[in-house]
Amino acid sequence: MIEIRKIYKKDIPSLMEEQSFWNHEFLSISKHRLYAHYKNPNSDADDIVLLLSYFNQELVGYMGIFIDKIVLDGKNDKIGWLSTWWVHPKTKGTGIGREILNTMYDANGGKIGISQFTPSAKRVYEKSGYFYTLKENQGVKAVLRSNLSFVLPTIYPATKSLLPLWKAMDTGLNLFVNIKLSLQKQSVQSRLKGISLEYLNTIDTETQRLINHHSKGHISPKNNDFFEWLKAYHWVQEAPLLSMTNKAKYEFSMCDQSFNIYFIKIIRNHHCIGFVALQKRNFVSKLLFAYYDDSKYAAIVSDVIKLQAMEQNTREIICYDPSIRDNFKKSGVFLYKTNKLKQSIISKVYNKSDFNDVVMNFGDGDCSFA
């Protein structure tokens, strides 16, 4: 018999103290991720944050959801972005996965979306009949340094046993690459003469005005409450002693050797001309949000991102901002670039099927956190 347990925001304090939940053989969510949901400024006490699925009284699956605010056709609304969905392999054929999706859909009045997903998940979502395509954002992965130790085991899992070899090859190749980058860095710095930066924990009034000005058509306009929450409550915790953590108990991102989010205010002639939010996890940086006048400052904002990547030993940058993406594709700083595609879908209950007037940032949905 299938049973679904609904965890609401108001239930989080008691669930944090439920020892049997945390001592289970696998984790349905990490403690810091659960607490981040509790501090979400866009959610209410009666919003669901997690579904737990039981089969014959045994916990066999779960689905997480991130509550957000959106604007469509000038109307404010709420949405739940599906952020995790897992079912134990031994339950294959029982219909538990579909039951979890149906329960979440019904519990949220159909107001759900997914901001990124695998091809196999896409087939399930299409079969459900619940969704329209929201966006297919074109992006780029711009590679600065050799990253074989990440790329090869990801593409070819059987090569994980050769990880020491890939790391040694990265080290050797990057000795030469770093010489090239040190020369190119001087050129980037010269182009940024007269530009200064502020690294922020909270969004000041001038920066918020810039964000508001460049948020026309954005599906989810951001304010200081969101950015402070994003900065303070990471879903992935930095854990230098990663091998000693229990990350293997959780099927999704829980912790990693390095993880941080940077808010960078770009200043020229004492005025804010741009703001970017960058996520860096190990050797990979992602441009989550960028606000600037793309007719004037795309090159400057792009150079700031490149320069930080050079300084931080970043090996690749993932970007979906159109103007910065195009700048990266023309830049000689990178070893090579590959195209990326980010697909997003949204429930039909919003009664909108044409989303050409909607702007979706890479960081929208749960992509800022995971």
Tab-separated table of N, CA and C in Angstrom, residues 200-278:
chain	number	residue	atom	x	y	z
A	200	LEU	N	29.314	42.021	-2.165
A	200	LEU	CA	28.198	42.313	-1.273
A	200	LEU	C	27.685	41.070	-0.563
A	201	ASN	N	27.167	41.270	0.642
A	201	ASN	CA	26.367	40.260	1.339
A	201	ASN	C	24.886	40.612	1.267
A	202	THR	N	24.621	41.885	1.100
A	202	THR	CA	23.251	42.379	1.022
A	202	THR	C	23.193	43.403	-0.106
A	203	ILE	N	22.047	43.564	-0.710
A	203	ILE	CA	21.904	44.436	-1.871
A	203	ILE	C	21.569	45.852	-1.423
A	204	ASP	N	22.425	46.809	-1.765
A	204	ASP	CA	22.172	48.195	-1.370
A	204	ASP	C	21.142	48.833	-2.308
A	205	THR	N	20.714	50.023	-1.965
A	205	THR	CA	19.631	50.687	-2.695
A	205	THR	C	19.989	50.941	-4.155
A	206	GLU	N	21.220	51.398	-4.401
A	206	GLU	CA	21.633	51.687	-5.768
A	206	GLU	C	21.619	50.422	-6.624
A	207	THR	N	22.123	49.326	-6.051
A	207	THR	CA	22.152	48.064	-6.799
A	207	THR	C	20.749	47.543	-7.039
A	208	GLN	N	19.867	47.672	-6.042
A	208	GLN	CA	18.488	47.216	-6.219
A	208	GLN	C	17.787	48.006	-7.316
A	209	ARG	N	18.066	49.306	-7.407
A	209	ARG	CA	17.488	50.106	-8.489
A	209	ARG	C	17.938	49.587	-9.847
A	210	LEU	N	19.214	49.249	-9.950
A	210	LEU	CA	19.731	48.694	-11.201
A	210	LEU	C	19.061	47.370	-11.528
A	211	ILE	N	18.924	46.507	-10.526
A	211	ILE	CA	18.272	45.207	-10.728
A	211	ILE	C	16.833	45.407	-11.209
A	212	ASN	N	16.115	46.302	-10.544
A	212	ASN	CA	14.723	46.564	-10.923
A	212	ASN	C	14.626	47.081	-12.368
A	213	HIS	N	15.555	47.966	-12.728
A	213	HIS	CA	15.529	48.577	-14.063
A	213	HIS	C	15.747	47.544	-15.159
A	214	HIS	N	16.550	46.526	-14.858
A	214	HIS	CA	16.892	45.532	-15.872
A	214	HIS	C	16.177	44.196	-15.640
A	215	SER	N	15.011	44.259	-15.014
A	215	SER	CA	14.231	43.040	-14.756
A	215	SER	C	12.944	42.975	-15.573
A	216	LYS	N	12.835	43.784	-16.601
A	216	LYS	CA	11.627	43.794	-17.413
A	216	LYS	C	11.392	42.428	-18.037
A	217	GLY	N	10.202	41.879	-17.824
A	217	GLY	CA	9.830	40.601	-18.396
A	217	GLY	C	10.372	39.395	-17.661
A	218	HIS	N	11.136	39.599	-16.589
A	218	HIS	CA	11.693	38.463	-15.856
A	218	HIS	C	10.583	37.673	-15.164
A	219	ILE	N	10.649	36.363	-15.264
A	219	ILE	CA	9.611	35.533	-14.668
A	219	ILE	C	9.621	35.637	-13.149
A	220	SER	N	10.783	35.918	-12.584
A	220	SER	CA	10.895	35.964	-11.123
A	220	SER	C	11.794	37.123	-10.706
A	221	PRO	N	11.257	38.354	-10.658
A	221	PRO	CA	12.064	39.502	-10.242
A	221	PRO	C	12.621	39.298	-8.824
A	222	LYS	N	13.896	39.663	-8.644
A	222	LYS	CA	14.576	39.397	-7.378
A	222	LYS	C	14.743	40.678	-6.555
A	223	ASN	N	14.656	40.501	-5.220
A	223	ASN	CA	14.889	41.619	-4.312
A	223	ASN	C	15.909	41.219	-3.251
A	224	ASN	N	16.168	42.138	-2.323
A	224	ASN	CA	17.192	41.899	-1.321
A	224	ASN	C	16.872	40.701	-0.435
A	225	ASP	N	15.599	40.480	-0.123
A	225	ASP	CA	15.229	39.324	0.714
A	225	ASP	C	15.708	38.022	0.079
A	226	PHE	N	15.504	37.900	-1.232
A	226	PHE	CA	15.948	36.691	-1.928
A	226	PHE	C	17.463	36.566	-1.896
A	227	PHE	N	18.163	37.651	-2.252
A	227	PHE	CA	19.618	37.560	-2.349
A	227	PHE	C	20.268	37.305	-0.996
A	228	GLU	N	19.748	37.921	0.063
A	228	GLU	CA	20.297	37.646	1.400
A	228	GLU	C	20.084	36.184	1.782
A	229	TRP	N	18.929	35.664	1.461
A	229	TRP	CA	18.624	34.248	1.750
A	229	TRP	C	19.538	33.326	0.952
A	230	LEU	N	19.724	33.632	-0.346
A	230	LEU	CA	20.587	32.834	-1.199
A	230	LEU	C	22.015	32.798	-0.660
A	231	LYS	N	22.474	33.936	-0.184
A	231	LYS	CA	23.843	34.037	0.324
A	231	LYS	C	24.009	33.299	1.648
A	232	ALA	N	22.983	33.316	2.473
A	232	ALA	CA	23.116	32.793	3.840
A	232	ALA	C	22.819	31.306	3.979
A	233	TYR	N	21.977	30.768	3.110
A	233	TYR	CA	21.492	29.393	3.318
A	233	TYR	C	21.736	28.522	2.077
A	234	HIS	N	22.982	28.163	1.871
A	234	HIS	CA	23.342	27.327	0.725
A	234	HIS	C	22.759	25.924	0.876
A	235	TRP	N	22.316	25.368	-0.224
A	235	TRP	CA	21.858	23.976	-0.223
A	235	TRP	C	23.045	23.014	-0.285
A	236	VAL	N	24.158	23.502	-0.816
A	236	VAL	CA	25.393	22.721	-0.853
A	236	VAL	C	26.369	23.365	0.122
A	237	GLN	N	26.813	22.608	1.109
A	237	GLN	CA	27.730	23.143	2.106
A	237	GLN	C	29.175	22.830	1.720
A	238	GLU	N	30.045	23.816	1.939
A	238	GLU	CA	31.467	23.599	1.701
A	238	GLU	C	32.024	22.671	2.766
A	239	ALA	N	32.694	21.602	2.326
A	239	ALA	CA	33.188	20.579	3.251
A	239	ALA	C	34.572	20.107	2.809
A	240	PRO	N	35.638	20.788	3.257
A	240	PRO	CA	36.994	20.369	2.864
A	240	PRO	C	37.298	18.907	3.210
A	241	LEU	N	36.722	18.408	4.317
A	241	LEU	CA	36.896	16.997	4.683
A	241	LEU	C	35.726	16.183	4.136
A	242	LEU	N	35.559	16.255	2.827
A	242	LEU	CA	34.381	15.682	2.169
A	242	LEU	C	34.253	14.182	2.404
A	243	SER	N	35.362	13.461	2.419
A	243	SER	CA	35.308	12.004	2.554
A	243	SER	C	34.767	11.558	3.908
A	244	MET	N	34.744	12.461	4.884
A	244	MET	CA	34.275	12.101	6.221
A	244	MET	C	32.809	12.469	6.437
A	245	THR	N	32.167	13.021	5.421
A	245	THR	CA	30.751	13.377	5.540
A	245	THR	C	29.880	12.202	5.098
A	246	ASN	N	28.563	12.322	5.324
A	246	ASN	CA	27.625	11.266	4.923
A	246	ASN	C	26.917	11.609	3.619
A	247	LYS	N	27.620	12.314	2.711
A	247	LYS	CA	27.001	12.745	1.454
A	247	LYS	C	26.484	11.581	0.607
A	248	ALA	N	27.051	10.391	0.804
A	248	ALA	CA	26.623	9.229	0.013
A	248	ALA	C	25.203	8.790	0.352
A	249	LYS	N	24.668	9.256	1.487
A	249	LYS	CA	23.304	8.879	1.867
A	249	LYS	C	22.242	9.677	1.118
A	250	TYR	N	22.678	10.723	0.395
A	250	TYR	CA	21.725	11.601	-0.279
A	250	TYR	C	21.989	11.549	-1.776
A	251	GLU	N	20.934	11.384	-2.570
A	251	GLU	CA	21.073	11.203	-4.011
A	251	GLU	C	21.374	12.503	-4.745
A	252	PHE	N	21.226	13.640	-4.070
A	252	PHE	CA	21.421	14.936	-4.722
A	252	PHE	C	22.570	15.681	-4.045
A	253	SER	N	22.830	16.896	-4.476
A	253	SER	CA	23.951	17.657	-3.944
A	253	SER	C	23.723	18.013	-2.478
A	254	MET	N	24.694	17.692	-1.653
A	254	MET	CA	24.586	17.944	-0.220
A	254	MET	C	25.773	18.771	0.286
A	255	CYS	N	26.979	18.380	-0.113
A	255	CYS	CA	28.173	19.140	0.245
A	255	CYS	C	29.260	18.838	-0.786
A	256	ASP	N	30.261	19.705	-0.821
A	256	ASP	CA	31.378	19.502	-1.734
A	256	ASP	C	32.596	20.195	-1.147
A	257	GLN	N	33.759	19.950	-1.752
A	257	GLN	CA	34.992	20.464	-1.168
A	257	GLN	C	35.031	21.983	-1.135
A	258	SER	N	34.458	22.622	-2.137
A	258	SER	CA	34.354	24.088	-2.099
A	258	SER	C	33.055	24.514	-2.761
A	259	PHE	N	32.414	25.521	-2.183
A	259	PHE	CA	31.157	26.040	-2.716
A	259	PHE	C	30.949	27.442	-2.151
A	260	ASN	N	30.673	28.394	-3.048
A	260	ASN	CA	30.388	29.745	-2.585
A	260	ASN	C	29.590	30.490	-3.638
A	261	ILE	N	28.942	31.556	-3.203
A	261	ILE	CA	28.204	32.437	-4.096
A	261	ILE	C	28.709	33.851	-3.881
A	262	TYR	N	28.987	34.553	-4.984
A	262	TYR	CA	29.547	35.899	-4.938
A	262	TYR	C	28.580	36.894	-5.558
A	263	PHE	N	28.318	37.974	-4.842
A	263	PHE	CA	27.533	39.082	-5.370
A	263	PHE	C	28.517	40.215	-5.670
A	264	ILE	N	28.607	40.607	-6.931
A	264	ILE	CA	29.609	41.585	-7.351
A	264	ILE	C	28.921	42.809	-7.954
A	265	LYS	N	29.141	43.944	-7.320
A	265	LYS	CA	28.643	45.228	-7.810
A	265	LYS	C	29.753	45.885	-8.628
A	266	ILE	N	29.454	46.225	-9.865
A	266	ILE	CA	30.440	46.788	-10.784
A	266	ILE	C	30.229	48.300	-10.876
A	267	ILE	N	31.299	49.054	-10.642
A	267	ILE	CA	31.192	50.510	-10.494
A	267	ILE	C	32.095	51.212	-11.505
A	268	ARG	N	31.549	52.242	-12.126
A	268	ARG	CA	32.322	53.092	-13.049
A	268	ARG	C	31.936	54.540	-12.778
A	269	ASN	N	32.938	55.390	-12.571
A	269	ASN	CA	32.703	56.815	-12.280
A	269	ASN	C	31.726	56.988	-11.115
A	270	HIS	N	31.929	56.173	-10.079
A	270	HIS	CA	31.146	56.239	-8.834
A	270	HIS	C	29.695	55.809	-8.985
A	271	HIS	N	29.356	55.184	-10.103
A	271	HIS	CA	27.980	54.729	-10.321
A	271	HIS	C	27.963	53.229	-10.619
A	272	CYS	N	26.931	52.569	-10.124
A	272	CYS	CA	26.767	51.141	-10.373
A	272	CYS	C	26.301	50.932	-11.813
A	273	ILE	N	27.084	50.172	-12.579
A	273	ILE	CA	26.696	49.900	-13.964
A	273	ILE	C	26.351	48.422	-14.182
A	274	GLY	N	26.557	47.607	-13.144
A	274	GLY	CA	26.249	46.197	-13.314
A	274	GLY	C	26.274	45.453	-11.994
A	275	PHE	N	25.569	44.332	-11.967
A	275	PHE	CA	25.569	43.445	-10.798
A	275	PHE	C	25.486	42.013	-11.304
A	276	VAL	N	26.358	41.148	-10.780
A	276	VAL	CA	26.313	39.735	-11.154
A	276	VAL	C	26.333	38.876	-9.898
A	277	ALA	N	25.666	37.749	-9.986
A	277	ALA	CA	25.711	36.725	-8.941
A	277	ALA	C	26.353	35.492	-9.554
A	278	LEU	N	27.481	35.085	-8.979
A	278	LEU	CA	28.251	33.949	-9.478
A	278	LEU	C	28.281	32.846	-8.436
